[in-house]
XYZ file of C-alpha atoms in Angstrom:
692
model
C 0.000 0.000 0.000
C 1.297 3.418 -0.940
C 2.154 5.698 1.933
C 0.357 9.014 2.363
C 3.103 11.212 0.901
C 2.703 14.308 -1.268
C 2.565 13.164 -4.866
C 5.538 15.245 -5.943
C 7.671 13.281 -3.475
C 6.598 9.790 -4.451
C 9.214 9.326 -7.157
C 11.979 10.705 -4.969
C 10.905 8.383 -2.154
C 11.686 5.318 -4.270
C 15.041 3.752 -3.325
C 17.807 4.651 -5.782
C 18.598 1.040 -6.528
C 14.982 0.377 -7.474
C 14.987 3.404 -9.797
C 18.176 2.197 -11.502
C 16.596 -1.197 -12.136
C 13.707 0.348 -13.981
C 13.470 0.622 -17.769
C 12.577 3.678 -19.863
C 9.030 4.154 -21.112
C 8.234 2.428 -24.428
C 5.360 2.681 -26.861
C 4.155 -0.696 -25.608
C 3.278 1.108 -22.377
C 0.481 2.901 -24.229
C -1.592 -0.252 -23.841
C -0.453 -0.795 -20.247
C -1.333 2.678 -18.993
C -4.766 2.766 -17.362
C -7.003 5.841 -17.252
C -8.685 6.327 -13.877
C -11.587 8.788 -13.642
C -15.179 9.389 -12.482
C -14.496 8.881 -8.771
C -17.850 8.798 -6.918
C -18.007 8.281 -3.172
C -21.106 6.549 -1.779
C -23.503 8.681 0.314
C -22.425 6.919 3.514
C -18.748 7.385 2.681
C -17.919 3.682 2.824
C -17.139 3.001 -0.842
C -15.706 4.838 -3.843
C -16.697 3.794 -7.359
C -14.622 4.827 -10.352
C -13.938 3.938 -13.964
C -10.781 2.369 -15.377
C -10.045 2.699 -19.079
C -7.831 0.142 -20.800
C -6.665 -0.509 -24.350
C -8.054 -3.545 -26.155
C -5.472 -4.018 -28.895
C -7.280 -7.013 -30.386
C -10.441 -4.982 -30.876
C -8.443 -1.783 -31.513
C -10.522 0.189 -29.046
C -10.580 1.679 -25.571
C -12.775 -0.121 -23.040
C -13.859 1.323 -19.690
C -15.015 -0.763 -16.723
C -16.292 0.034 -13.227
C -14.320 -0.615 -10.057
C -15.075 -0.019 -6.393
C -12.775 0.385 -3.379
C -13.678 0.582 0.297
C -12.845 3.821 2.104
C -10.247 2.092 4.258
C -8.576 0.824 1.085
C -8.634 -2.807 2.221
C -11.123 -4.106 -0.357
C -11.140 -3.479 -4.096
C -13.744 -5.023 -6.396
C -13.935 -5.001 -10.164
C -17.630 -4.498 -10.843
C -17.808 -4.975 -14.613
C -15.774 -6.781 -17.236
C -17.173 -6.385 -20.714
C -14.505 -6.984 -23.401
C -16.263 -5.110 -26.216
C -18.364 -2.520 -24.393
C -17.756 0.236 -21.875
C -19.470 1.479 -18.739
C -19.394 5.150 -17.771
C -20.967 7.850 -15.581
C -21.343 5.926 -12.304
C -23.770 7.480 -9.797
C -24.890 6.105 -6.443
C -28.556 5.991 -5.550
C -29.379 8.333 -2.620
C -29.630 5.387 -0.213
C -26.350 3.924 -1.485
C -27.895 0.553 -2.320
C -27.482 0.861 -6.081
C -24.805 2.034 -8.450
C -26.204 3.315 -11.730
C -24.161 3.656 -14.896
C -24.509 4.130 -18.637
C -23.563 1.519 -21.211
C -24.508 0.508 -24.743
C -23.841 -3.179 -24.115
C -26.582 -5.390 -25.461
C -28.357 -2.436 -27.103
C -29.404 -2.923 -30.727
C -29.212 0.822 -31.345
C -25.676 0.973 -29.880
C -26.825 3.798 -27.651
C -26.196 4.287 -23.949
C -28.880 2.952 -21.606
C -29.223 3.092 -17.824
C -28.083 0.065 -15.849
C -28.323 -0.679 -12.125
C -25.901 -2.709 -10.051
C -26.540 -3.710 -6.438
C -23.781 -2.800 -4.005
C -24.257 -6.252 -2.508
C -23.064 -7.836 -5.766
C -24.626 -9.770 -8.622
C -25.179 -8.930 -12.264
C -26.178 -5.483 -13.454
C -29.679 -5.084 -14.853
C -30.636 -2.987 -17.847
C -33.313 -0.471 -16.910
C -34.103 1.516 -20.072
C -34.757 0.963 -23.763
C -34.481 4.474 -25.188
C -33.733 4.348 -28.939
C -31.931 7.689 -28.936
C -29.856 6.778 -25.901
C -29.210 8.674 -22.669
C -26.411 11.247 -22.511
C -26.820 12.307 -18.857
C -28.919 11.443 -15.812
C -29.467 12.401 -12.170
C -31.207 10.555 -9.312
C -34.094 12.203 -7.495
C -33.422 12.690 -3.752
C -35.801 9.874 -2.772
C -34.354 7.479 -5.351
C -37.703 6.730 -7.033
C -37.168 8.784 -10.180
C -34.404 10.004 -12.433
C -34.164 12.807 -14.916
C -32.560 11.931 -18.264
C -31.043 14.077 -20.987
C -32.075 12.599 -24.341
C -31.502 13.952 -27.838
C -34.496 13.856 -30.185
C -35.665 15.293 -33.437
C -37.514 18.425 -32.372
C -40.808 17.239 -33.825
C -40.944 13.771 -32.285
C -40.153 14.104 -28.582
C -43.532 12.935 -27.290
C -43.731 10.074 -29.765
C -40.207 9.006 -28.861
C -41.007 9.099 -25.176
C -44.138 7.039 -25.534
C -42.490 4.506 -27.795
C -39.447 4.247 -25.562
C -41.628 3.617 -22.532
C -43.290 0.815 -24.445
C -39.951 -0.596 -25.537
C -40.507 0.298 -29.199
C -38.243 2.055 -31.686
C -40.246 4.972 -33.116
C -39.781 6.525 -36.504
C -37.602 9.600 -36.268
C -38.556 12.152 -38.915
C -35.955 14.885 -39.271
C -36.339 18.195 -41.024
C -32.830 17.794 -42.423
C -33.529 14.428 -44.059
C -35.692 13.212 -46.868
C -36.985 9.683 -47.494
C -34.374 7.079 -48.303
C -34.484 5.651 -51.808
C -32.859 2.842 -53.775
C -30.786 3.142 -56.898
C -31.327 0.966 -59.969
C -29.214 -1.820 -58.501
C -31.421 -1.994 -55.418
C -28.856 -0.538 -53.019
C -30.060 1.973 -50.467
C -29.235 5.576 -51.315
C -28.666 8.013 -48.489
C -31.033 10.983 -48.657
C -29.672 14.462 -49.385
C -28.535 16.459 -46.381
C -30.417 19.737 -46.093
C -28.744 22.327 -43.855
C -30.591 25.307 -42.378
C -28.731 26.094 -39.140
C -26.146 28.808 -38.497
C -24.045 26.372 -36.469
C -24.082 23.477 -38.898
C -20.854 21.515 -38.370
C -19.531 19.845 -35.249
C -16.724 17.427 -34.565
C -17.951 13.843 -33.976
C -21.506 14.925 -34.859
C -20.817 15.924 -38.464
C -23.522 18.074 -39.993
C -25.733 19.439 -37.233
C -29.446 18.809 -37.789
C -32.647 19.949 -36.136
C -32.215 17.814 -33.054
C -32.187 19.056 -29.490
C -31.457 17.624 -26.060
C -34.408 17.571 -23.656
C -35.161 16.523 -20.096
C -37.266 13.438 -19.436
C -38.663 12.156 -16.157
C -38.244 8.424 -15.568
C -40.047 6.515 -12.812
C -38.240 3.369 -11.703
C -41.296 1.490 -10.431
C -43.169 1.398 -13.750
C -40.393 2.533 -16.139
C -42.562 5.406 -17.259
C -40.714 7.953 -19.399
C -42.232 11.426 -19.775
C -41.032 14.463 -21.683
C -40.512 17.405 -19.345
C -39.041 20.142 -21.573
C -40.247 20.155 -25.187
C -39.269 22.889 -27.602
C -36.539 24.087 -29.977
C -33.761 24.469 -27.393
C -31.246 22.221 -25.649
C -31.785 21.606 -21.943
C -28.776 20.095 -20.165
C -27.049 19.683 -16.790
C -30.147 19.058 -14.648
C -29.980 19.037 -10.833
C -32.741 18.160 -8.350
C -33.814 20.354 -5.465
C -33.345 18.613 -2.077
C -37.104 18.109 -1.694
C -37.397 16.514 -5.139
C -39.994 19.045 -6.292
C -37.938 21.077 -8.735
C -35.105 20.865 -11.226
C -32.585 23.470 -12.310
C -30.971 23.135 -15.735
C -28.943 25.078 -18.303
C -30.376 26.291 -21.601
C -29.896 28.983 -24.245
C -33.501 30.133 -24.547
C -32.859 33.886 -24.676
C -32.345 35.390 -28.119
C -33.614 34.599 -31.575
C -31.037 31.942 -32.478
C -29.115 29.939 -29.844
C -26.522 29.038 -32.499
C -25.318 32.641 -32.612
C -24.462 33.122 -28.941
C -23.216 31.336 -25.851
C -25.634 33.008 -23.434
C -26.474 30.016 -21.282
C -28.867 30.685 -18.395
C -30.176 28.663 -15.496
C -33.848 27.744 -15.551
C -36.001 26.176 -12.844
C -38.953 23.893 -13.524
C -41.287 21.849 -11.363
C -40.587 18.142 -11.819
C -43.965 17.491 -13.427
C -45.111 17.090 -17.011
C -46.659 20.292 -18.352
C -44.750 22.566 -15.973
C -43.397 25.795 -17.416
C -39.721 26.624 -16.784
C -38.795 29.913 -15.150
C -35.630 31.803 -16.040
C -33.361 32.172 -13.014
C -30.264 34.001 -14.296
C -30.177 36.938 -16.698
C -26.474 37.756 -17.124
C -25.647 38.533 -20.786
C -23.069 35.773 -20.948
C -22.781 32.110 -20.022
C -24.392 31.072 -16.724
C -23.939 27.356 -16.150
C -22.151 26.471 -19.380
C -22.363 22.645 -19.536
C -18.566 22.361 -19.792
C -18.059 23.864 -16.335
C -19.920 21.515 -14.012
C -23.495 20.911 -12.947
C -25.345 23.627 -10.970
C -25.783 22.617 -7.322
C -28.598 23.215 -4.818
C -27.641 24.054 -1.266
C -28.648 21.390 1.304
C -31.439 23.644 2.605
C -32.786 24.149 -0.928
C -32.614 27.943 -0.791
C -29.625 28.659 -3.004
C -28.131 27.404 -6.255
C -24.401 27.545 -6.948
C -23.083 27.633 -10.496
C -20.241 28.916 -12.656
C -20.629 32.269 -14.416
C -18.484 33.183 -17.402
C -17.432 36.541 -18.745
C -18.989 38.664 -21.449
C -20.259 36.535 -24.311
C -18.228 38.705 -26.695
C -15.007 37.403 -25.108
C -15.904 33.797 -26.026
C -13.529 31.240 -24.475
C -10.908 33.808 -23.417
C -13.096 35.061 -20.551
C -12.449 33.873 -17.013
C -15.125 31.930 -15.115
C -16.231 32.506 -11.511
C -18.275 30.856 -8.775
C -21.721 32.381 -8.270
C -24.703 31.711 -6.006
C -28.284 32.848 -6.438
C -31.510 32.302 -4.445
C -33.555 29.702 -6.267
C -36.551 32.018 -6.208
C -34.585 34.523 -8.264
C -35.660 37.470 -6.098
C -32.149 38.952 -5.986
C -29.125 39.149 -8.246
C -26.420 36.505 -8.030
C -23.425 36.909 -5.742
C -19.972 36.233 -7.155
C -18.023 34.401 -4.454
C -14.743 34.438 -6.392
C -15.099 37.743 -8.223
C -11.677 38.947 -7.072
C -9.905 35.634 -7.749
C -8.678 35.860 -11.339
C -8.630 32.111 -11.869
C -11.026 29.696 -13.541
C -13.427 27.930 -11.160
C -15.169 24.645 -11.976
C -17.380 21.909 -10.458
C -19.194 23.683 -7.593
C -20.178 21.275 -4.807
C -21.784 22.153 -1.461
C -20.378 20.950 1.824
C -22.880 18.723 3.683
C -23.622 21.484 6.201
C -24.183 24.096 3.471
C -21.656 26.497 4.988
C -19.114 26.317 2.168
C -18.558 25.307 -1.432
C -15.852 23.103 -2.873
C -14.501 23.845 -6.357
C -11.539 23.019 -8.555
C -9.315 26.006 -9.350
C -7.015 26.258 -12.379
C -3.903 28.067 -11.196
C -0.621 28.393 -13.118
C 0.254 24.813 -14.111
C -1.845 23.277 -11.330
C -5.484 22.494 -10.587
C -6.264 22.435 -6.881
C -9.321 21.598 -4.796
C -10.462 24.695 -2.940
C -13.144 25.632 -0.440
C -14.821 29.011 -0.090
C -17.417 30.140 2.499
C -20.958 30.221 1.126
C -21.258 33.823 2.308
C -17.980 34.835 0.664
C -14.396 34.964 1.832
C -10.897 33.786 0.970
C -10.307 30.562 -0.932
C -8.833 27.772 1.194
C -6.713 25.152 -0.557
C -7.785 21.628 0.405
C -5.723 19.550 -2.048
C -2.912 21.643 -3.477
C 0.759 21.372 -4.363
C 2.340 20.878 -7.763
C -0.292 18.467 -8.985
C -3.684 18.346 -10.697
C -7.090 17.499 -9.189
C -9.412 17.048 -12.185
C -12.430 15.827 -10.190
C -13.741 15.001 -6.726
C -16.863 13.962 -4.813
C -18.083 14.370 -1.217
C -20.112 11.996 0.963
C -22.896 13.000 3.355
C -20.458 12.882 6.266
C -17.886 15.074 4.511
C -15.389 12.511 3.240
C -13.647 13.584 0.027
C -12.559 11.253 -2.751
C -10.582 12.806 -5.584
C -8.737 11.866 -8.737
C -5.200 13.230 -8.479
C -2.181 13.081 -10.761
C 1.295 14.563 -11.099
C 4.208 14.377 -13.538
C 5.484 11.416 -11.515
C 2.204 9.464 -11.346
C -0.774 8.841 -13.617
C -4.242 9.593 -12.279
C -5.442 7.515 -9.325
C -8.216 7.844 -6.742
C -7.231 9.265 -3.378
C -8.897 9.863 -0.044
C -8.273 13.407 1.150
C -7.729 13.419 4.898
C -6.626 16.865 5.955
C -3.435 17.829 4.125
C -2.582 14.197 3.406
C -3.639 12.005 0.488
C -4.163 8.270 0.857
C -4.251 6.136 -2.276
C -7.470 4.192 -2.829
C -6.754 2.884 -6.321
C -3.530 1.289 -7.532
C -4.300 0.696 -11.195
C -0.911 1.882 -12.464
C 1.309 0.704 -9.628
C 2.773 -2.237 -11.549
C 3.608 -0.068 -14.548
C 5.140 2.686 -12.433
C 7.288 0.159 -10.565
C 8.705 -1.060 -13.885
C 9.560 2.208 -15.636
C 12.172 4.861 -15.009
C 10.582 8.258 -15.469
C 12.261 11.387 -16.704
C 12.645 14.402 -14.440
C 10.050 17.139 -15.072
C 10.801 20.557 -13.615
C 9.009 23.878 -13.711
C 10.776 26.769 -15.431
C 10.103 30.504 -15.800
C 11.560 32.800 -18.456
C 11.305 36.377 -19.660
C 9.776 36.907 -23.074
C 11.007 39.498 -25.578
C 8.918 42.280 -24.019
C 9.728 41.281 -20.427
C 6.598 39.227 -19.730
C 7.155 36.280 -17.385
C 6.259 33.003 -19.078
C 6.039 29.730 -17.160
C 6.348 26.174 -18.336
C 8.176 22.866 -17.969
C 11.468 21.260 -18.893
C 11.633 17.483 -19.156
C 15.168 16.130 -19.159
C 16.200 12.972 -21.021
C 15.871 9.854 -18.875
C 19.614 9.310 -18.598
C 20.509 12.986 -18.519
C 24.156 13.861 -17.953
C 24.901 17.448 -16.837
C 27.083 19.297 -19.311
C 25.920 17.283 -22.296
C 23.714 18.938 -24.927
C 20.652 17.083 -26.186
C 18.274 17.284 -29.142
C 15.289 19.208 -27.813
C 11.610 19.380 -28.730
C 9.481 22.475 -28.177
C 6.032 21.034 -27.421
C 3.048 23.386 -27.883
C -0.395 22.907 -26.300
C -3.800 23.251 -27.901
C -6.589 25.625 -27.019
C -5.196 28.232 -27.187
C -6.941 28.786 -23.817
C -5.589 25.794 -21.916
C -2.349 25.043 -20.115
C 0.427 22.548 -19.687
C 0.086 21.443 -16.093
C 1.460 19.110 -13.457
C -0.175 15.964 -14.763
C 1.284 12.772 -16.167
C 2.395 13.407 -19.758
C 3.086 10.202 -21.664
C 4.342 12.103 -24.728
C 7.023 13.936 -22.759
C 8.087 10.702 -21.097
C 8.296 8.912 -24.448
C 10.461 11.635 -25.986
C 12.674 11.713 -22.887
C 13.085 7.931 -23.055
C 14.432 8.374 -26.590
C 17.042 10.909 -25.538
C 15.204 14.196 -26.089
C 14.749 17.127 -23.761
C 11.264 18.659 -23.946
C 10.389 22.331 -23.463
C 6.683 23.056 -22.855
C 5.730 26.674 -22.212
C 2.383 28.291 -21.384
C 2.529 31.354 -23.646
C 0.125 34.248 -23.561
C -3.277 32.980 -24.615
C -2.975 30.147 -22.098
C -5.256 29.772 -19.087
C -4.150 29.525 -15.447
C -2.730 33.045 -15.286
C -5.936 35.090 -15.407
C -8.175 36.637 -18.037
C -5.757 39.371 -19.147
C -3.041 36.808 -19.851
C -5.438 34.760 -21.994
C -6.706 37.815 -23.877
C -3.183 38.970 -24.772
C -3.365 37.182 -28.153
C -6.877 38.382 -29.058
C -6.965 38.640 -32.880
C -3.151 38.555 -32.788
C -2.218 34.897 -33.090
C 1.367 33.963 -33.800
C 2.886 37.126 -32.355
C 3.337 37.303 -28.578
C 2.770 33.584 -28.149
C 5.575 32.847 -30.633
C 7.894 35.166 -28.695
C 6.938 33.451 -25.442
C 7.644 29.884 -26.549
C 10.894 30.881 -28.261
C 12.017 32.452 -24.980
C 11.657 29.001 -23.415
C 13.882 27.494 -26.088
C 16.453 30.271 -25.636
C 16.576 29.571 -21.904
C 17.180 25.842 -22.312
C 19.884 26.503 -24.903
C 21.469 28.998 -22.489
C 21.430 26.386 -19.711
C 23.459 24.080 -21.911
C 20.727 21.421 -22.035
C 19.506 21.964 -25.601
C 21.703 21.550 -28.647
C 20.924 24.687 -30.682
C 21.626 22.770 -33.884
C 19.121 20.001 -33.096
C 15.819 21.671 -32.251
C 12.352 20.354 -33.095
C 8.872 21.726 -32.531
C 5.376 20.258 -32.597
C 1.839 20.310 -31.298
C -1.786 19.417 -32.000
C -4.799 21.674 -32.675
C -3.771 25.195 -31.628
C -0.432 23.577 -30.812
C -0.191 22.675 -34.490
C -1.333 26.160 -35.495
C 1.331 27.714 -33.277
C 3.890 25.296 -34.735
C 3.151 26.729 -38.177
C 3.578 30.260 -36.851
C 6.883 29.313 -35.199
C 8.482 27.741 -38.280
C 7.290 30.640 -40.447
C 8.918 33.061 -37.975
C 12.153 31.268 -37.064
C 14.246 28.981 -39.242
C 16.344 27.419 -36.463
C 14.127 24.325 -36.105
C 15.323 21.278 -38.005
C 12.049 19.329 -37.790
C 8.400 20.030 -36.989
C 5.178 18.060 -36.482
C 1.902 19.905 -37.040
C -1.260 18.055 -36.059
C -4.827 19.172 -36.906
C -3.715 22.711 -37.712
C -4.771 25.661 -39.854
C -2.701 28.437 -41.432
C -5.030 29.895 -44.053
C -7.568 31.408 -41.661
C -9.813 32.480 -44.530
C -10.296 28.793 -45.309
C -11.526 28.176 -41.775
C -14.570 30.412 -41.979
C -17.563 28.255 -42.920
C -15.622 24.997 -43.071
C -15.158 24.291 -39.362
C -17.258 24.546 -36.185
C -16.064 27.974 -35.011
C -18.065 30.458 -37.060
C -19.358 32.257 -33.947
C -15.852 32.523 -32.533
C -14.421 33.815 -35.826
C -17.005 36.597 -35.969
C -16.562 37.532 -32.297
C -12.763 37.717 -32.420
C -11.846 38.485 -36.016
C -15.042 39.888 -37.500
C -16.256 38.731 -40.895
C -13.784 38.116 -43.725
C -15.502 40.599 -46.045
C -15.231 43.428 -43.522
C -11.945 42.550 -41.807
C -9.997 40.975 -44.640
C -6.721 42.484 -43.422
C -6.998 40.669 -40.087
C -7.592 37.320 -41.749
C -4.661 37.881 -44.100
C -2.367 38.921 -41.241
C -3.176 35.764 -39.269
C -2.661 33.597 -42.365
C 1.013 34.401 -42.768
C 2.321 30.811 -42.430
C 0.311 29.896 -45.536
C 0.542 33.146 -47.482
C 4.272 33.329 -46.760
C 5.007 29.625 -46.804
C 8.203 30.416 -48.702
C 9.655 31.553 -45.374
C 9.432 28.005 -44.032
C 12.571 25.895 -44.339
C 11.768 23.338 -41.618
C 10.934 19.762 -42.696
C 7.372 19.340 -41.416
C 5.133 16.348 -40.793
C 1.412 17.162 -41.030
C -1.227 14.869 -39.478
C -4.995 14.874 -39.040
C -8.225 12.927 -38.810
C -10.195 12.444 -42.010
C -13.475 13.327 -40.257
C -12.175 16.260 -38.209
C -14.792 19.056 -38.233
C -12.999 20.954 -35.475
C -9.957 21.846 -37.568
C -10.755 20.100 -40.858
C -8.106 18.165 -42.731
C -8.220 20.553 -45.698
C -6.150 23.001 -43.632
C -3.310 20.521 -43.187
C -3.627 19.551 -46.837
C -3.076 23.163 -47.862
C 0.096 23.488 -45.800
C 1.357 20.123 -47.004
C 0.770 21.160 -50.613
C 2.469 24.513 -50.055
C 5.644 22.967 -48.639
C 5.622 20.184 -51.210
C 5.381 22.832 -53.952
C 8.335 24.692 -52.424
C 10.495 21.591 -52.176
C 10.597 21.579 -48.373
C 10.655 17.997 -47.020
C 7.128 17.201 -45.852
C 4.684 14.371 -45.335
C 0.923 14.210 -44.682
C -0.639 11.430 -42.604
C -4.418 11.013 -42.660
C -6.175 8.823 -40.091
C -9.357 7.358 -41.650
C -12.567 7.711 -39.663
C -10.894 9.806 -36.960
C -12.094 13.108 -35.606
C -10.140 15.938 -33.978
C -8.850 13.538 -31.358
C -7.218 10.332 -32.603
C -8.974 7.599 -30.629
C -8.085 4.232 -32.183
C -5.219 2.670 -30.219
C -3.432 1.484 -33.369
C -3.587 4.994 -34.831
C -2.427 6.511 -31.551
C 0.612 4.249 -31.546
C 1.239 4.977 -35.215
C 1.214 8.707 -34.487
C 3.833 8.344 -31.728
C 5.929 6.154 -34.047
C 5.765 8.799 -36.767
C 6.794 11.547 -34.353
C 9.827 9.545 -33.232
C 10.760 8.630 -36.789
C 10.435 12.222 -38.056
C 12.423 13.773 -35.229
C 14.899 10.903 -35.391
C 15.555 11.500 -39.080
C 16.331 15.194 -38.697
C 17.604 15.606 -35.131
C 19.663 12.517 -34.290
C 21.543 11.764 -37.516
């Protein structure tokens, strides 16, 4: 059993001889590494359920199963083992007798249904037969009902509900589809796709049709399913009032077209069919954006806590804050973290209702904090140079959290005061076998004097005084951050003799709203200066060989890679994944039309801005760096055509280049064989140009 030591000390606590006996990380470890998440403590605090994701190489897929560990850590039980299907979203019933989860196993529609598993053991039972599947659910306080989030065509919700309750698969007319037909050979011909929405493309979804997500009430006793919120809007993130009489949820019902804004609001509705929802928040920006955590009722039912964003015009650059509002809506909301310029997520009430727990993104870390419900300073509950992506609290105040650091992959921990006690040990065997590279935090001064923070990963067998080929790794977003979590990519590069520099340039999160907004409509300028300052520092330290520098990233990391190699010719190799350089080509071909208009304006009015930001493509003749481009064939986030354009430009100019397309993949490469292939290609490309 692992001792209750701070995570950053765990690697150092290992005896030196044991470390020396370990081997470097290999690509085979991709299938050995387990992903631990969704930690849910039972109401009585005796058990913690969580999910464990593993790679099934034979089926070329990721499979997630449920596990459960007792609070004292003495008993661990694997609850499910389904080789071809996954279980997700575990939630305990209010009395703790049942563990609910979602799974598509045994479903002819391959859609997620609700399953129940007794804590006493036995087989799980399938509870629902909803053709469209269930994307989210919440137990009622008395455990007799649940509220589901189900996506339907907006003209068939009632029919779908009735048919689902009867166990039938209803017809699903869709305003964006016509009747299917057959060609002369008798084969089925797909109907034409008719598009009439402003927001019409979405990664994984494809073309967005006239379908919306609605709330349904489900009664366990008779399996009755009833539509609660019909209409042309999405209703998501429901939460029950403590007395089980009402629900709060998030929806964009203000304005003529929800596709054109991100003005989420909280709405309250009685948990009864035919009830009319009442708008609770009125801020002209996102209140309760579904990406930020579910709104939460106070234990006494008087107040609702949620996350409020910034002005809608600032899109994803705006900071987010913790807010509370009386559920009756008689007064304006109170911002509990209005003076804390850090992003706040996952509001959760303490059992006594006197405080709120949240996760706080703070300069390369994510900590668990607690703030008084009446306002006051933020107290750090789980902090240090680590990341706490999620947590849950029992009725008696016990805290279970998923925690990770550069030295350890994510595991479930019990938080007992300032100490952490490991409850899961899914990656112990792997960690005992591998020798990890040292990851240290670094800070540098950019060209204009701005302090920029990041990380330096040293090669596994680093020798002081020796210079190493070095990779500048760039993160996506741009509003995200490199942080103190376990980074398999850095460890893989370090195992192959590379140093890795990973900076959080302006545009990143974790340093406040002003820091994020510094690149507004000015991509590839200050952020390029910031990441190059990191490279300069590592060269100055004598770690990096200035003649063997590489650079690479994915999404905005790939975009920034293109800006870097168009601005600086010192890099001998680059990898650019899912990137864009001709910004004019992005408008109308990806899923960010609202963001383009908010930040850059329209191309016909602000052509100069689009041309300025497109300099890696329009001035591709500046690029001398051999570059590997990669992307998913079905990526609607940053479509493949953007990488194709850059590939064609460099190929035309005679710059060494290659394009790798992953069939059937979206913005994230999910197939294990493709993931391994991508790492292999990175190592081969950098190896060809940096180690010869």
